[in-house]
């Protein structure tokens, strides 16, 4: 419970700090763009956070010796689904931005933000496997590191002058780093 609380608090604090930083440093217009873009990608992300990661956790917890095969099976399902959602958002960025949002300039930002979909989908499966194997500390560290990397990379890219593009790129970097870190923690005993 303590690991979970610490990781969630760090996630929320880092997210809060990012929002304050972007709002103050880039101004209300850019902050609005940032909010709209990630509200859209969060829709895709919601499809990938429940169900499969939780099933992974359940089946890994049922028999730790099956952790690697269960995780691989979950990845075989999660990867195509996340690629589909990525393609949908990437290809649909033009119509979404011009028809629905009435601002065709948002298409580029939506496409870049869509790059977070696949690594976050993989991250969720790895985190589910860690939870199922009772590696609560590693699961918490993975979320904390992803949150801190996201905060650091967003601030650095924005301060380097990349503006809203840098803020979104920071999210992409953190998603990729988070997936790599979580995967590195998934060292399970060999299956029977």
Tab-separated table of C-alpha atoms in Angstrom:
chain	number	residue	atom	x	y	z
A	1	UNK	CA	0.000	0.000	0.000
A	2	UNK	CA	2.847	2.374	0.862
A	3	UNK	CA	4.575	1.746	-2.487
A	4	UNK	CA	1.313	2.413	-4.310
A	5	UNK	CA	0.666	5.632	-2.378
A	6	UNK	CA	4.166	6.988	-2.971
A	7	UNK	CA	4.071	6.225	-6.685
A	8	UNK	CA	0.611	7.764	-7.155
A	9	UNK	CA	1.537	10.871	-5.160
A	10	UNK	CA	4.702	11.347	-7.221
A	11	UNK	CA	2.689	10.861	-10.417
A	12	UNK	CA	0.158	13.488	-9.355
A	13	UNK	CA	2.794	15.965	-8.120
A	14	UNK	CA	4.793	15.676	-11.339
A	15	UNK	CA	1.657	16.058	-13.465
A	16	UNK	CA	0.589	19.058	-11.409
A	17	UNK	CA	4.045	20.639	-11.746
A	18	UNK	CA	3.986	20.113	-15.523
A	19	UNK	CA	0.598	21.768	-15.837
A	20	UNK	CA	1.639	24.749	-13.723
A	21	UNK	CA	4.926	25.097	-15.608
A	22	UNK	CA	3.344	24.934	-19.067
A	23	UNK	CA	0.524	27.288	-18.104
A	24	UNK	CA	2.886	29.886	-16.649
A	25	UNK	CA	5.800	29.517	-19.047
A	26	UNK	CA	3.974	29.080	-22.363
A	27	UNK	CA	0.808	31.007	-21.577
A	28	UNK	CA	-2.890	30.185	-21.686
A	29	UNK	CA	-3.156	29.599	-25.447
A	30	UNK	CA	-0.379	27.003	-25.584
A	31	UNK	CA	-1.584	25.481	-22.336
A	32	UNK	CA	-5.017	25.073	-23.937
A	33	UNK	CA	-3.471	23.305	-26.931
A	34	UNK	CA	-1.554	21.028	-24.594
A	35	UNK	CA	-4.717	20.204	-22.645
A	36	UNK	CA	-6.822	19.463	-25.714
A	37	UNK	CA	-4.170	17.258	-27.305
A	38	UNK	CA	-3.652	15.136	-24.200
A	39	UNK	CA	-7.363	14.949	-23.467
A	40	UNK	CA	-7.696	13.260	-26.866
A	41	UNK	CA	-4.791	10.855	-26.394
A	42	UNK	CA	-6.068	9.993	-22.924
A	43	UNK	CA	-9.180	8.614	-24.613
A	44	UNK	CA	-6.986	6.069	-26.410
A	45	UNK	CA	-5.015	5.467	-23.249
A	46	UNK	CA	-8.192	4.576	-21.320
A	47	UNK	CA	-8.809	1.687	-23.696
A	48	UNK	CA	-5.369	0.305	-22.881
A	49	UNK	CA	-5.250	0.659	-19.088
A	50	UNK	CA	-8.075	-1.593	-18.030
A	51	UNK	CA	-8.744	-5.163	-18.935
A	52	UNK	CA	-5.561	-6.662	-20.299
A	53	UNK	CA	-3.082	-5.248	-17.727
A	54	UNK	CA	-5.425	-6.335	-14.942
A	55	UNK	CA	-5.836	-9.795	-16.450
A	56	UNK	CA	-2.061	-10.033	-16.747
A	57	UNK	CA	-1.743	-9.228	-13.068
A	58	UNK	CA	-4.382	-11.800	-12.139
A	59	UNK	CA	-2.909	-14.663	-14.168
A	60	UNK	CA	0.673	-13.926	-13.175
A	61	UNK	CA	-0.447	-13.828	-9.539
A	62	UNK	CA	-2.156	-17.184	-9.937
A	63	UNK	CA	1.085	-18.922	-10.927
A	64	UNK	CA	4.337	-16.939	-10.865
A	65	UNK	CA	6.087	-19.671	-12.865
A	66	UNK	CA	3.843	-18.683	-15.797
A	67	UNK	CA	4.703	-14.964	-15.558
A	68	UNK	CA	6.789	-14.762	-18.719
A	69	UNK	CA	4.359	-16.680	-20.972
A	70	UNK	CA	1.402	-14.723	-19.605
A	71	UNK	CA	3.196	-11.419	-20.148
A	72	UNK	CA	4.162	-12.424	-23.701
A	73	UNK	CA	0.580	-13.457	-24.472
A	74	UNK	CA	-0.705	-10.148	-23.119
A	75	UNK	CA	1.818	-8.238	-25.215
A	76	UNK	CA	0.683	-10.134	-28.326
A	77	UNK	CA	-2.813	-8.784	-27.695
A	78	UNK	CA	-1.890	-5.311	-26.446
A	79	UNK	CA	0.611	-4.437	-29.181
A	80	UNK	CA	-1.717	-4.797	-32.203
A	81	UNK	CA	-4.540	-3.045	-30.359
A	82	UNK	CA	-2.259	-0.132	-29.407
A	83	UNK	CA	-0.870	0.058	-32.963
A	84	UNK	CA	-4.440	0.229	-34.256
A	85	UNK	CA	-5.282	3.083	-31.875
A	86	UNK	CA	-2.040	4.852	-32.773
A	87	UNK	CA	-2.826	4.561	-36.503
A	88	UNK	CA	-6.378	5.742	-35.886
A	89	UNK	CA	-5.197	8.847	-34.035
A	90	UNK	CA	-2.289	9.504	-36.388
A	91	UNK	CA	-4.382	9.184	-39.568
A	92	UNK	CA	-7.413	10.838	-38.016
A	93	UNK	CA	-5.510	13.847	-36.662
A	94	UNK	CA	-6.436	15.967	-39.676
A	95	UNK	CA	-10.189	15.400	-39.550
A	96	UNK	CA	-10.254	15.522	-35.742
A	97	UNK	CA	-8.449	18.855	-35.670
A	98	UNK	CA	-10.225	20.534	-38.563
A	99	UNK	CA	-13.759	19.157	-38.325
A	100	UNK	CA	-14.238	18.461	-34.622
A	101	UNK	CA	-11.892	21.006	-33.038
A	102	UNK	CA	-12.134	23.613	-35.822
A	103	UNK	CA	-8.351	24.204	-35.775
A	104	UNK	CA	-6.331	22.351	-38.408
A	105	UNK	CA	-3.114	23.494	-36.705
A	106	UNK	CA	-3.694	20.921	-33.959
A	107	UNK	CA	-3.161	17.964	-36.324
A	108	UNK	CA	0.623	18.018	-35.930
A	109	UNK	CA	0.391	18.051	-32.134
A	110	UNK	CA	-2.130	15.206	-32.108
A	111	UNK	CA	0.146	13.112	-34.331
A	112	UNK	CA	3.168	13.670	-32.099
A	113	UNK	CA	1.158	12.953	-28.930
A	114	UNK	CA	-0.137	9.741	-30.528
A	115	UNK	CA	3.430	8.434	-30.314
A	116	UNK	CA	2.813	7.886	-26.586
A	117	UNK	CA	0.057	5.326	-27.174
A	118	UNK	CA	2.152	2.227	-27.957
A	119	UNK	CA	4.837	2.628	-25.266
A	120	UNK	CA	2.211	3.386	-22.612
A	121	UNK	CA	0.243	0.308	-23.661
A	122	UNK	CA	3.347	-1.846	-23.224
A	123	UNK	CA	4.147	-0.099	-19.934
A	124	UNK	CA	0.721	-1.106	-18.599
A	125	UNK	CA	1.264	-4.792	-19.400
A	126	UNK	CA	4.693	-4.759	-17.749
A	127	UNK	CA	3.260	-3.018	-14.705
A	128	UNK	CA	0.457	-5.595	-14.542
A	129	UNK	CA	3.004	-8.406	-14.632
A	130	UNK	CA	4.995	-6.759	-11.838
A	131	UNK	CA	1.886	-6.353	-9.690
A	132	UNK	CA	0.881	-9.967	-10.274
A	133	UNK	CA	4.327	-11.171	-9.226
A	134	UNK	CA	4.101	-9.070	-6.031
A	135	UNK	CA	6.952	-6.822	-7.172
A	136	UNK	CA	5.175	-3.794	-5.742
A	137	UNK	CA	8.388	-1.855	-5.162
A	138	UNK	CA	9.527	-2.296	-8.771
A	139	UNK	CA	6.092	-1.389	-10.075
A	140	UNK	CA	6.112	1.767	-7.950
A	141	UNK	CA	9.659	2.679	-8.978
A	142	UNK	CA	8.672	2.281	-12.638
A	143	UNK	CA	5.803	4.737	-12.261
A	144	UNK	CA	7.893	7.165	-10.203
A	145	UNK	CA	10.753	7.127	-12.728
A	146	UNK	CA	8.361	7.635	-15.643
A	147	UNK	CA	6.762	10.579	-13.826
A	148	UNK	CA	10.077	12.213	-12.966
A	149	UNK	CA	11.478	11.665	-16.474
A	150	UNK	CA	8.329	13.214	-17.913
A	151	UNK	CA	8.607	16.268	-15.662
A	152	UNK	CA	12.313	16.703	-16.357
A	153	UNK	CA	12.066	16.184	-20.131
A	154	UNK	CA	9.072	18.517	-20.530
A	155	UNK	CA	10.821	21.299	-18.623
A	156	UNK	CA	14.121	20.822	-20.463
A	157	UNK	CA	12.544	20.730	-23.937
A	158	UNK	CA	10.402	23.777	-23.233
A	159	UNK	CA	13.330	25.734	-21.781
A	160	UNK	CA	15.433	24.799	-24.810
A	161	UNK	CA	12.899	26.757	-26.864
A	162	UNK	CA	10.792	23.979	-28.371
A	163	UNK	CA	7.604	25.330	-26.780
A	164	UNK	CA	4.507	23.170	-26.977
A	165	UNK	CA	6.283	20.756	-29.343
A	166	UNK	CA	8.896	20.224	-26.655
A	167	UNK	CA	6.272	19.629	-23.985
A	168	UNK	CA	4.635	16.950	-26.100
A	169	UNK	CA	8.036	15.465	-27.017
A	170	UNK	CA	8.791	15.252	-23.296
A	171	UNK	CA	5.717	13.071	-22.850
A	172	UNK	CA	6.840	10.846	-25.731
A	173	UNK	CA	10.333	10.455	-24.253
A	174	UNK	CA	8.901	9.596	-20.838
A	175	UNK	CA	6.501	7.031	-22.317
A	176	UNK	CA	9.342	5.263	-24.149
A	177	UNK	CA	11.652	5.439	-21.114
A	178	UNK	CA	8.885	4.157	-18.841
A	179	UNK	CA	8.250	1.143	-21.065
A	180	UNK	CA	11.973	0.338	-21.188
A	181	UNK	CA	12.348	0.692	-17.412
A	182	UNK	CA	9.270	-1.413	-16.635
A	183	UNK	CA	10.425	-4.093	-19.085
A	184	UNK	CA	13.850	-4.203	-17.427
A	185	UNK	CA	12.154	-4.967	-14.099
A	186	UNK	CA	10.256	-7.961	-15.533
A	187	UNK	CA	12.757	-10.669	-14.686
A	188	UNK	CA	10.716	-13.715	-13.758
A	189	UNK	CA	11.654	-17.309	-12.974
A	190	UNK	CA	11.712	-19.650	-15.960
A	191	UNK	CA	8.378	-21.286	-16.717
A	192	UNK	CA	7.858	-25.034	-16.295
